[in-house]
Backbone as ProteinMPNN parsed JSONL, in Angstrom:
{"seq_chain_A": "XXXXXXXXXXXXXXXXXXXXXXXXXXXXXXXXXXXXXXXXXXXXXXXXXXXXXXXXXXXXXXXXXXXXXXXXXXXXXXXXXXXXXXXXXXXXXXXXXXXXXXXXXXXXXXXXXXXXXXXXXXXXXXXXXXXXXXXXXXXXXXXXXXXXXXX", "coords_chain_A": {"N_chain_A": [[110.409, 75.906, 102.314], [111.46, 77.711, 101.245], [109.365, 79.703, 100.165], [107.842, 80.357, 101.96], [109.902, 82.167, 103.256], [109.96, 83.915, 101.3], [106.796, 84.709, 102.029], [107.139, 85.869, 104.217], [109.381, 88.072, 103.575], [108.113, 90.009, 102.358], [105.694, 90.475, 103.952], [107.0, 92.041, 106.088], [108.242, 94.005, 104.463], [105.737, 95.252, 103.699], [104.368, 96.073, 106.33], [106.17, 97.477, 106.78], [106.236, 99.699, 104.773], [103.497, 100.237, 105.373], [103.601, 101.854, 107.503], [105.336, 103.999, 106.695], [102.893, 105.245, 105.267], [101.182, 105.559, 107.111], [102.876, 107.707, 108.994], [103.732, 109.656, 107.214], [100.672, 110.609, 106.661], [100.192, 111.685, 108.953], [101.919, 113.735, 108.841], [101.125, 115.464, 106.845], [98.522, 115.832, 107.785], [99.309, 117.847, 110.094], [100.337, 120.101, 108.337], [99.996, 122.693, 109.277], [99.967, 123.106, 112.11], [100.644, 125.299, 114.741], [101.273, 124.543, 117.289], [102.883, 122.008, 118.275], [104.748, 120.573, 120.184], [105.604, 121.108, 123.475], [107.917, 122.613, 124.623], [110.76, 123.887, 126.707], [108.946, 125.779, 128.141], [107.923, 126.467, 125.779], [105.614, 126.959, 123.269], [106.422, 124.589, 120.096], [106.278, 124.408, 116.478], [104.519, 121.694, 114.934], [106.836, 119.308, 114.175], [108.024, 117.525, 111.265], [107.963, 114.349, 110.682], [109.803, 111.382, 109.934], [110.175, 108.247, 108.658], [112.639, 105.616, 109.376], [114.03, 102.999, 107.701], [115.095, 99.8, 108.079], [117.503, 96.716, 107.049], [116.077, 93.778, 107.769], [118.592, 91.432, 109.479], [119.16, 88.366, 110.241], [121.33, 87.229, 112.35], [122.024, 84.588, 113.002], [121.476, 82.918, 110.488], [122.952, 84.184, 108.384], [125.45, 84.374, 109.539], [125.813, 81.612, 109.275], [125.581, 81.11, 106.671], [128.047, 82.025, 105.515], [130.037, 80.917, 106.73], [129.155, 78.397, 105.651], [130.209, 79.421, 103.271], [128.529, 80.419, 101.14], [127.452, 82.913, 98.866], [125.144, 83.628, 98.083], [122.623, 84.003, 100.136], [119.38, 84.577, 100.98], [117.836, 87.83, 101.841], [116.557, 89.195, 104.868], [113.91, 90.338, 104.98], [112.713, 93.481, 105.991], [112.779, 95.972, 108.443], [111.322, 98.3, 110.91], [113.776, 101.076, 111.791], [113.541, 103.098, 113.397], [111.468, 106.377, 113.788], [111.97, 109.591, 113.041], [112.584, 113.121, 113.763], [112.724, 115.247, 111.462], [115.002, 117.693, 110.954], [115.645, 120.245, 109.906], [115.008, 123.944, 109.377], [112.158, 125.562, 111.203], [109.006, 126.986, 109.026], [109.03, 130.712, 108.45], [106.396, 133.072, 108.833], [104.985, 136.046, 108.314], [102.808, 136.996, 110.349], [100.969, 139.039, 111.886], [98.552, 139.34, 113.463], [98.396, 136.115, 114.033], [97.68, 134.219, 116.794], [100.376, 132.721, 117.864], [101.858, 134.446, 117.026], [105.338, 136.438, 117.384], [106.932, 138.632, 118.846], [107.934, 139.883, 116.685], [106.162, 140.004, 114.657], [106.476, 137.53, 113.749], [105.519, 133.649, 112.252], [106.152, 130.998, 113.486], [106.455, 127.863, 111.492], [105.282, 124.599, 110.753], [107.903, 122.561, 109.561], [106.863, 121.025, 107.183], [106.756, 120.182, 103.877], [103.861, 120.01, 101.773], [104.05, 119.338, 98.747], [106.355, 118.123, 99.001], [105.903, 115.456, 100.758], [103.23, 114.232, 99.783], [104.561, 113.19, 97.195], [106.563, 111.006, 98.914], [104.487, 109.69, 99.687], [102.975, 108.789, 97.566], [105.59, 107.321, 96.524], [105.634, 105.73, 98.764], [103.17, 104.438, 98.338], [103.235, 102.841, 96.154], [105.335, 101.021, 96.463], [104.082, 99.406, 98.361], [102.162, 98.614, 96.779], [103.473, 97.035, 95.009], [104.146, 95.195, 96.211], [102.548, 93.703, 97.604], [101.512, 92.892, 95.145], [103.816, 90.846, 94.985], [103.371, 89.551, 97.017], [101.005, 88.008, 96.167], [101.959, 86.947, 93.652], [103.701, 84.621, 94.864], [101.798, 83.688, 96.856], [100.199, 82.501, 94.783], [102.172, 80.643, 93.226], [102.306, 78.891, 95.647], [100.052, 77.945, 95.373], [99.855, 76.11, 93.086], [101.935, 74.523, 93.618], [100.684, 72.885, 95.295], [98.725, 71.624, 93.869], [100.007, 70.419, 92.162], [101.079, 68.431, 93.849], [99.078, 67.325, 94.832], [97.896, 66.097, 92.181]], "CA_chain_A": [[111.061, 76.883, 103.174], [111.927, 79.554, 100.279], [108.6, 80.008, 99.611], [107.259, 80.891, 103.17], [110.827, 82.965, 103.143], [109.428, 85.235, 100.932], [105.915, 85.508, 102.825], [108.117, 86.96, 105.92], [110.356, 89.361, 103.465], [107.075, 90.585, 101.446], [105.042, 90.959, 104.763], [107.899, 92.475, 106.579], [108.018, 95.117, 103.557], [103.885, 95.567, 103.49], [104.601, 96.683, 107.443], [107.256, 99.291, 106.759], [105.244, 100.803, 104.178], [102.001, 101.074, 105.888], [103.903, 102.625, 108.675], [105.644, 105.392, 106.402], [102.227, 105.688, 104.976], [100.688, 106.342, 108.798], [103.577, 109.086, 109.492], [103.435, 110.76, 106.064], [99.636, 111.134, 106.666], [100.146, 112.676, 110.522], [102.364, 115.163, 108.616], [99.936, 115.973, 106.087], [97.413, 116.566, 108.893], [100.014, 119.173, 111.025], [101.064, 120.99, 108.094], [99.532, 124.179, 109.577], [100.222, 123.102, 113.408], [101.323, 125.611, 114.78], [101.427, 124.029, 118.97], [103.226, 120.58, 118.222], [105.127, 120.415, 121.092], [105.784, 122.312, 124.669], [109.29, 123.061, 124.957], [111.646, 124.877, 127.214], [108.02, 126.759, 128.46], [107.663, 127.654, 124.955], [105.104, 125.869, 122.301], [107.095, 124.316, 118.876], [105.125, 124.0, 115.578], [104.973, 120.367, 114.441], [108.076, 118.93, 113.239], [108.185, 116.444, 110.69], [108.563, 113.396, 110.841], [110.348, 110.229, 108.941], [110.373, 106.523, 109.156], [114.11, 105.012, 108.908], [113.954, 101.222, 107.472], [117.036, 99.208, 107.739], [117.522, 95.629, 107.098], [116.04, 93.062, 108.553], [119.43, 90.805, 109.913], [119.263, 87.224, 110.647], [122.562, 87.013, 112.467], [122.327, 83.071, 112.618], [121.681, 82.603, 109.262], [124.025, 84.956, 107.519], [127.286, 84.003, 109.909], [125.969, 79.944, 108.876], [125.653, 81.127, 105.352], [128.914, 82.818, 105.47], [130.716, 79.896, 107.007], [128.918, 77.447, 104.534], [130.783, 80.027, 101.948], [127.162, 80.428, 100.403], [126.983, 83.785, 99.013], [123.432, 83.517, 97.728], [121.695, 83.792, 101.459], [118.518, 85.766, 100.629], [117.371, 88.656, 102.885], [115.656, 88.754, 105.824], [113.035, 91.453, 104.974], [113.324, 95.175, 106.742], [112.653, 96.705, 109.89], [111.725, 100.167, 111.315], [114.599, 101.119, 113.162], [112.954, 104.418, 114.282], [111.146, 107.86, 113.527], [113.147, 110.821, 113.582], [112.187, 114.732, 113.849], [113.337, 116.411, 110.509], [116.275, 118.8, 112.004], [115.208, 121.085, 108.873], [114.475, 124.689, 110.414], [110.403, 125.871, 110.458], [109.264, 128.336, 107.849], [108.545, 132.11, 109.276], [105.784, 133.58, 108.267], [104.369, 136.999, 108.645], [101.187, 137.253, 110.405], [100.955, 139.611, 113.2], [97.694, 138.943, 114.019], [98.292, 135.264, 114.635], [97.967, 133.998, 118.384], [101.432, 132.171, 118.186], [103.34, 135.489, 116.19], [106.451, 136.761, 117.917], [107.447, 140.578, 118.773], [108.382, 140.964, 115.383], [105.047, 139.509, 113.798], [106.249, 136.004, 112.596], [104.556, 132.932, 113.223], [107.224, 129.584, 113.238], [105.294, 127.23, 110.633], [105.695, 123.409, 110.728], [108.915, 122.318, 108.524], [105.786, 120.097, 106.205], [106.092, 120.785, 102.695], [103.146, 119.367, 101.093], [104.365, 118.436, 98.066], [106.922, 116.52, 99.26], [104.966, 114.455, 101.303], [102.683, 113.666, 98.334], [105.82, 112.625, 96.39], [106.816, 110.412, 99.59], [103.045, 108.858, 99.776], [103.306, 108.666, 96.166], [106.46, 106.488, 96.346], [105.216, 104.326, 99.729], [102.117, 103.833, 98.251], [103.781, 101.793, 94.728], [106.198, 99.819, 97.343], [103.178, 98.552, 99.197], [101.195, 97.758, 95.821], [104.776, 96.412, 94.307], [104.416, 93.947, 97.472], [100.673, 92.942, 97.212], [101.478, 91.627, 93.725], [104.629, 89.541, 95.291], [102.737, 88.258, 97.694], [99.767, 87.601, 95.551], [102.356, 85.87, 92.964], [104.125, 83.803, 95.953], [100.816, 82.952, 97.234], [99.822, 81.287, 93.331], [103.206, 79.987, 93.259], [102.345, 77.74, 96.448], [98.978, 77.062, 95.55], [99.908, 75.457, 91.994], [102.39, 73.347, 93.571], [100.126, 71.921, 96.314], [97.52, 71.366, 93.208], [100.6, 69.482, 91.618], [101.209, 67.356, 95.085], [97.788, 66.291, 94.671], [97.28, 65.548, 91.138]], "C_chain_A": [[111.254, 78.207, 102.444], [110.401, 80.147, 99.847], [107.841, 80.989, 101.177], [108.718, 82.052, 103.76], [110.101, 84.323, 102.444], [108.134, 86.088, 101.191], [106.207, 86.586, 103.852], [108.614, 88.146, 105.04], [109.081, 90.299, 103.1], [106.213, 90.997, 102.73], [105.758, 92.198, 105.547], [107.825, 94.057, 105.695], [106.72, 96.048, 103.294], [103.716, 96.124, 104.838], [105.345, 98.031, 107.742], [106.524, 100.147, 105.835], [104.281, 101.055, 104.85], [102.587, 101.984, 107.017], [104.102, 104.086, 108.001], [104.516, 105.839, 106.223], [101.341, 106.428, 106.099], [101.622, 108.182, 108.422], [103.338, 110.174, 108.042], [101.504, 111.155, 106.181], [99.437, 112.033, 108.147], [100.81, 113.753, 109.71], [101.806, 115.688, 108.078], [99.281, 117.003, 107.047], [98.003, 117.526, 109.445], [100.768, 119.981, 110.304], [100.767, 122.188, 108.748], [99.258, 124.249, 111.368], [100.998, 123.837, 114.28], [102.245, 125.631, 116.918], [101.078, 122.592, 118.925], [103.459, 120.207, 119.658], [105.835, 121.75, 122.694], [107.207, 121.978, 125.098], [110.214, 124.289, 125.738], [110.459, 126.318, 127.79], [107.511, 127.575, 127.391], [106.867, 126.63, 123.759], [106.082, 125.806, 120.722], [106.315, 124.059, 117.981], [105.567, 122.311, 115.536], [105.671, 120.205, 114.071], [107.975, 117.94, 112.649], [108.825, 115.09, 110.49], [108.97, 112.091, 109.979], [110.627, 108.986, 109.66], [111.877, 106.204, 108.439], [114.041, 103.427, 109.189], [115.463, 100.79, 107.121], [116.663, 97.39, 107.521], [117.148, 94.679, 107.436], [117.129, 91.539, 108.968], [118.807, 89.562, 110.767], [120.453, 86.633, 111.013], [122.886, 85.89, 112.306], [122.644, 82.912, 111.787], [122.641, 83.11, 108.33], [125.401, 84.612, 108.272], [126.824, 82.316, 109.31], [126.661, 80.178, 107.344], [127.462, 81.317, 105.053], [130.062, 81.706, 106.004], [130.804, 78.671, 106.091], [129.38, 78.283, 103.142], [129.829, 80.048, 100.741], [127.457, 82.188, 100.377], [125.527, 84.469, 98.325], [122.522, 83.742, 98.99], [121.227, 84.835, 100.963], [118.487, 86.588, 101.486], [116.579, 88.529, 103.37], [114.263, 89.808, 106.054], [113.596, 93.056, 105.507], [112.589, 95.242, 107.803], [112.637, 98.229, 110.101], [112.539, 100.079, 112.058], [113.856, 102.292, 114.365], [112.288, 105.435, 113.383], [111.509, 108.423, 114.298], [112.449, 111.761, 113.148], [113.236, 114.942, 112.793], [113.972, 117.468, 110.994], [115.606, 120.199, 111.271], [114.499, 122.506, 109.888], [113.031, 125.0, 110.157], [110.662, 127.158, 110.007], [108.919, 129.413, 109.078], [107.477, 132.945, 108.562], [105.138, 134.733, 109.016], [103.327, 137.036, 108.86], [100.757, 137.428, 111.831], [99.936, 139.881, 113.917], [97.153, 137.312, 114.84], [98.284, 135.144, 116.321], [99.714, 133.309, 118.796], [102.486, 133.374, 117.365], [104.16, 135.85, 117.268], [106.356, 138.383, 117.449], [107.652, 141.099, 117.513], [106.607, 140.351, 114.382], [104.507, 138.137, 112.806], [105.915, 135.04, 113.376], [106.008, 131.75, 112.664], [105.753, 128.513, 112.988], [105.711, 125.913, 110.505], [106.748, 123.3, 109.509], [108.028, 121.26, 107.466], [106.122, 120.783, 105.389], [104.857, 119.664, 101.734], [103.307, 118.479, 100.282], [105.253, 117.506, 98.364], [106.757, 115.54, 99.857], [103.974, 113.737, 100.925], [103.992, 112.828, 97.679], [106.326, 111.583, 97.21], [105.339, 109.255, 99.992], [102.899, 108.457, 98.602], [104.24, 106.68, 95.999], [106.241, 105.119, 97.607], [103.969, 103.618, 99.414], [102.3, 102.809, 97.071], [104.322, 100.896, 95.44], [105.449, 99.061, 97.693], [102.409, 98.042, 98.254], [102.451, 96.751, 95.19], [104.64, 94.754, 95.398], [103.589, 93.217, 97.367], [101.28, 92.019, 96.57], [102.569, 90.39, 94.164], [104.256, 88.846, 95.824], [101.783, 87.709, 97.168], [100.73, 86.246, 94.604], [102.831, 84.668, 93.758], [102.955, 82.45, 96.042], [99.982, 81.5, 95.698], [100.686, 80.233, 93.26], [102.601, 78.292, 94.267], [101.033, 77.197, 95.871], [99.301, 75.685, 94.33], [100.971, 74.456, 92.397], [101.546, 72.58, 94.717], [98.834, 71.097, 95.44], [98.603, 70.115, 92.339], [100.874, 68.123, 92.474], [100.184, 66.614, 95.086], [97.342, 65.536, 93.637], [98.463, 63.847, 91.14]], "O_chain_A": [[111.222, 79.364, 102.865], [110.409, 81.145, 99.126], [107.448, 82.155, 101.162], [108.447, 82.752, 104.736], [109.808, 85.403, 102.958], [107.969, 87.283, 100.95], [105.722, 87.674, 104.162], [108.398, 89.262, 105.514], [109.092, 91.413, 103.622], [105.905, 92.181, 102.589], [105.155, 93.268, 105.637], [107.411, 95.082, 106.237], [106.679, 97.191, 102.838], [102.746, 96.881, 104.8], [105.237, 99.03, 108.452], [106.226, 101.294, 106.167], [104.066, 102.255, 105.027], [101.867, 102.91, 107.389], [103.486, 105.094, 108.35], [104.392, 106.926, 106.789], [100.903, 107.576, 106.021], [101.241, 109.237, 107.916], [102.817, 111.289, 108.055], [101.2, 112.201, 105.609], [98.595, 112.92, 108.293], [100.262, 114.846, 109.849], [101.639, 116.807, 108.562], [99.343, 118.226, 107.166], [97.244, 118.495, 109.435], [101.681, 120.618, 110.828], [101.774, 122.891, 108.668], [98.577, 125.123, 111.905], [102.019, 123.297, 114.705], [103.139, 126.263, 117.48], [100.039, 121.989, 119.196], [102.594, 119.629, 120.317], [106.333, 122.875, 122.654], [107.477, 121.081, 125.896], [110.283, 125.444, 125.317], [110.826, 127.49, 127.872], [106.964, 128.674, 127.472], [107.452, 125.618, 123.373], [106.432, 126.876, 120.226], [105.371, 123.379, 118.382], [106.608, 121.813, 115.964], [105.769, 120.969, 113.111], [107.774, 117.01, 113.431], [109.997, 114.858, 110.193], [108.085, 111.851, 109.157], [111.101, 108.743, 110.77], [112.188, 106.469, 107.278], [114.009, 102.791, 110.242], [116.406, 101.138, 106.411], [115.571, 96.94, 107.868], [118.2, 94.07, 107.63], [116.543, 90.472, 108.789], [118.104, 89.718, 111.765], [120.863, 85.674, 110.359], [123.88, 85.676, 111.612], [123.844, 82.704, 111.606], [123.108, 82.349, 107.482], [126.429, 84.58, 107.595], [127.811, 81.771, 108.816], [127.72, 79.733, 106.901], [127.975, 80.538, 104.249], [131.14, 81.851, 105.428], [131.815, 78.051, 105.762], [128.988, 77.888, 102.044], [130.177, 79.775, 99.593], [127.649, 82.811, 101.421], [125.148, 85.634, 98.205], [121.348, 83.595, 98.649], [121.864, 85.807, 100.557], [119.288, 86.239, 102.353], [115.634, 87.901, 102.893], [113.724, 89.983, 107.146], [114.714, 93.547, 105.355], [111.694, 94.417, 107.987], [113.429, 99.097, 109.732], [112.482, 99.284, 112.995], [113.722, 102.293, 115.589], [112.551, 105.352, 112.183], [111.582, 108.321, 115.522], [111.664, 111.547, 112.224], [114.435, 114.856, 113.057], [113.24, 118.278, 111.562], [115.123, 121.098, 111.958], [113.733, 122.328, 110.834], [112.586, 124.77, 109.032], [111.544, 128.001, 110.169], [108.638, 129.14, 110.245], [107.885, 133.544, 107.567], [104.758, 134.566, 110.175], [102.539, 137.11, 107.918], [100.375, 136.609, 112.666], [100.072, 140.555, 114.938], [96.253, 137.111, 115.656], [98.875, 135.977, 117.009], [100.166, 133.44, 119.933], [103.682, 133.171, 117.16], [103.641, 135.537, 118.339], [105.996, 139.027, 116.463], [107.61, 142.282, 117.175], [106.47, 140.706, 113.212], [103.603, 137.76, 112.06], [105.877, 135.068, 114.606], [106.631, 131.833, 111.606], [104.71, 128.334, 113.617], [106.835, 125.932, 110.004], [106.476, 123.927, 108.484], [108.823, 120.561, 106.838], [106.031, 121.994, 105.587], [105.219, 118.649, 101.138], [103.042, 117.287, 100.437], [105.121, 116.307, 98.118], [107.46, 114.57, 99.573], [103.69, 112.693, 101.513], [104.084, 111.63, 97.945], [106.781, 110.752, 96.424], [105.444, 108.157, 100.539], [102.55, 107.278, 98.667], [103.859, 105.563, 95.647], [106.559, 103.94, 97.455], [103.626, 102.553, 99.926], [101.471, 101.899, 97.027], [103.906, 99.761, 95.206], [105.751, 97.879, 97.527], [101.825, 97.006, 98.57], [102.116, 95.595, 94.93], [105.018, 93.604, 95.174], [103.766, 92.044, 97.04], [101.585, 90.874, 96.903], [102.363, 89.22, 93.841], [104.422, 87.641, 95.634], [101.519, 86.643, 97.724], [100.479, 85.044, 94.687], [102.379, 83.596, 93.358], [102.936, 81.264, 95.714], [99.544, 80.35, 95.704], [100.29, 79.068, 93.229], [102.509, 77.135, 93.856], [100.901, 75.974, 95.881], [99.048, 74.511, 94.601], [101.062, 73.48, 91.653], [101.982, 71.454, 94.955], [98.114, 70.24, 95.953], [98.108, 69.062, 91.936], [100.897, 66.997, 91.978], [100.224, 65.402, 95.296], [96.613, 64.555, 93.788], [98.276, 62.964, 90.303]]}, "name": "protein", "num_of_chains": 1, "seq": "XXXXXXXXXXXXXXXXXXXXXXXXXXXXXXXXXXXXXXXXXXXXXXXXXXXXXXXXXXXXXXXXXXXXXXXXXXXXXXXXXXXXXXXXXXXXXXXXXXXXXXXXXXXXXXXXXXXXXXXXXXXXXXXXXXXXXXXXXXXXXXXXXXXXXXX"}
């Protein structure tokens, strides 16, 4: 049971990363978008976006655990709760020849900063190799005892 426990938390974890890794690569792509969305009759550059991972809760198991005065109950992996629009305002940039500039000559520039979206692909892309290897060790784990069941 603890062993196929940690296939679920380790898969569960290998899901939330590939996801951030999705959205951090759509932002990539719309740093320079400057007709994300049609608002209020008026186009918005791309806004950036973020994956929010929370817990994955096994209410059963944690009120049993919690009754059986166990406080060892492992975790139940994570969960996207949602992607959220970065509030963060867009840059302004001068360029009064653009098609989207404003009366005064600035263009509203997706809130993307590059690097930090590198630095965030960076850090989802180690989580998701950090996971591999658990599940890779897991997966040895079971095989060497089903090689011991047999011998």
């Amino acid at each position: 049971m603890t062993i196929f426990h940690g296939f679920n938390t380790t898969a569960s974890a290998l899901t939330a990363q590939r996801l951030r890794m999705d959205v951090i690569s759509s932002n990539m792509a719309n740093v320079d978008t400057t007709r994300g969305r049609f608002v209020n009759g008026e186009w918005e550059p791309y806004r950036r976006k973020m994956v929010v991972v929370q817990p994955n809760e096994n209410r059963f198991s944690s009120h049993l655990s919690k009754a059986m005065g166990r406080t060892d109950h492992p975790g139940n992996g994570v969960k996207v709760s949602r992607i959220v629009g970065d509030q963060t305002p867009f840059k302004l940039v001068y360029q009064p020849d653009h098609p989207d500039a404003n009366d005064e000559g600035y263009v509203q520039l997706p809130n993307v900063d590059p690097l930090k979206e590198m630095v965030d692909m960076m850090s989802a892309t180690r989580s998701y190799e950090a996971n591999v290897t658990t599940l890779n060790a897991t997966k040895n784990m079971l095989m060497k005892a089903l090689e011991i069941g047999k011998g």
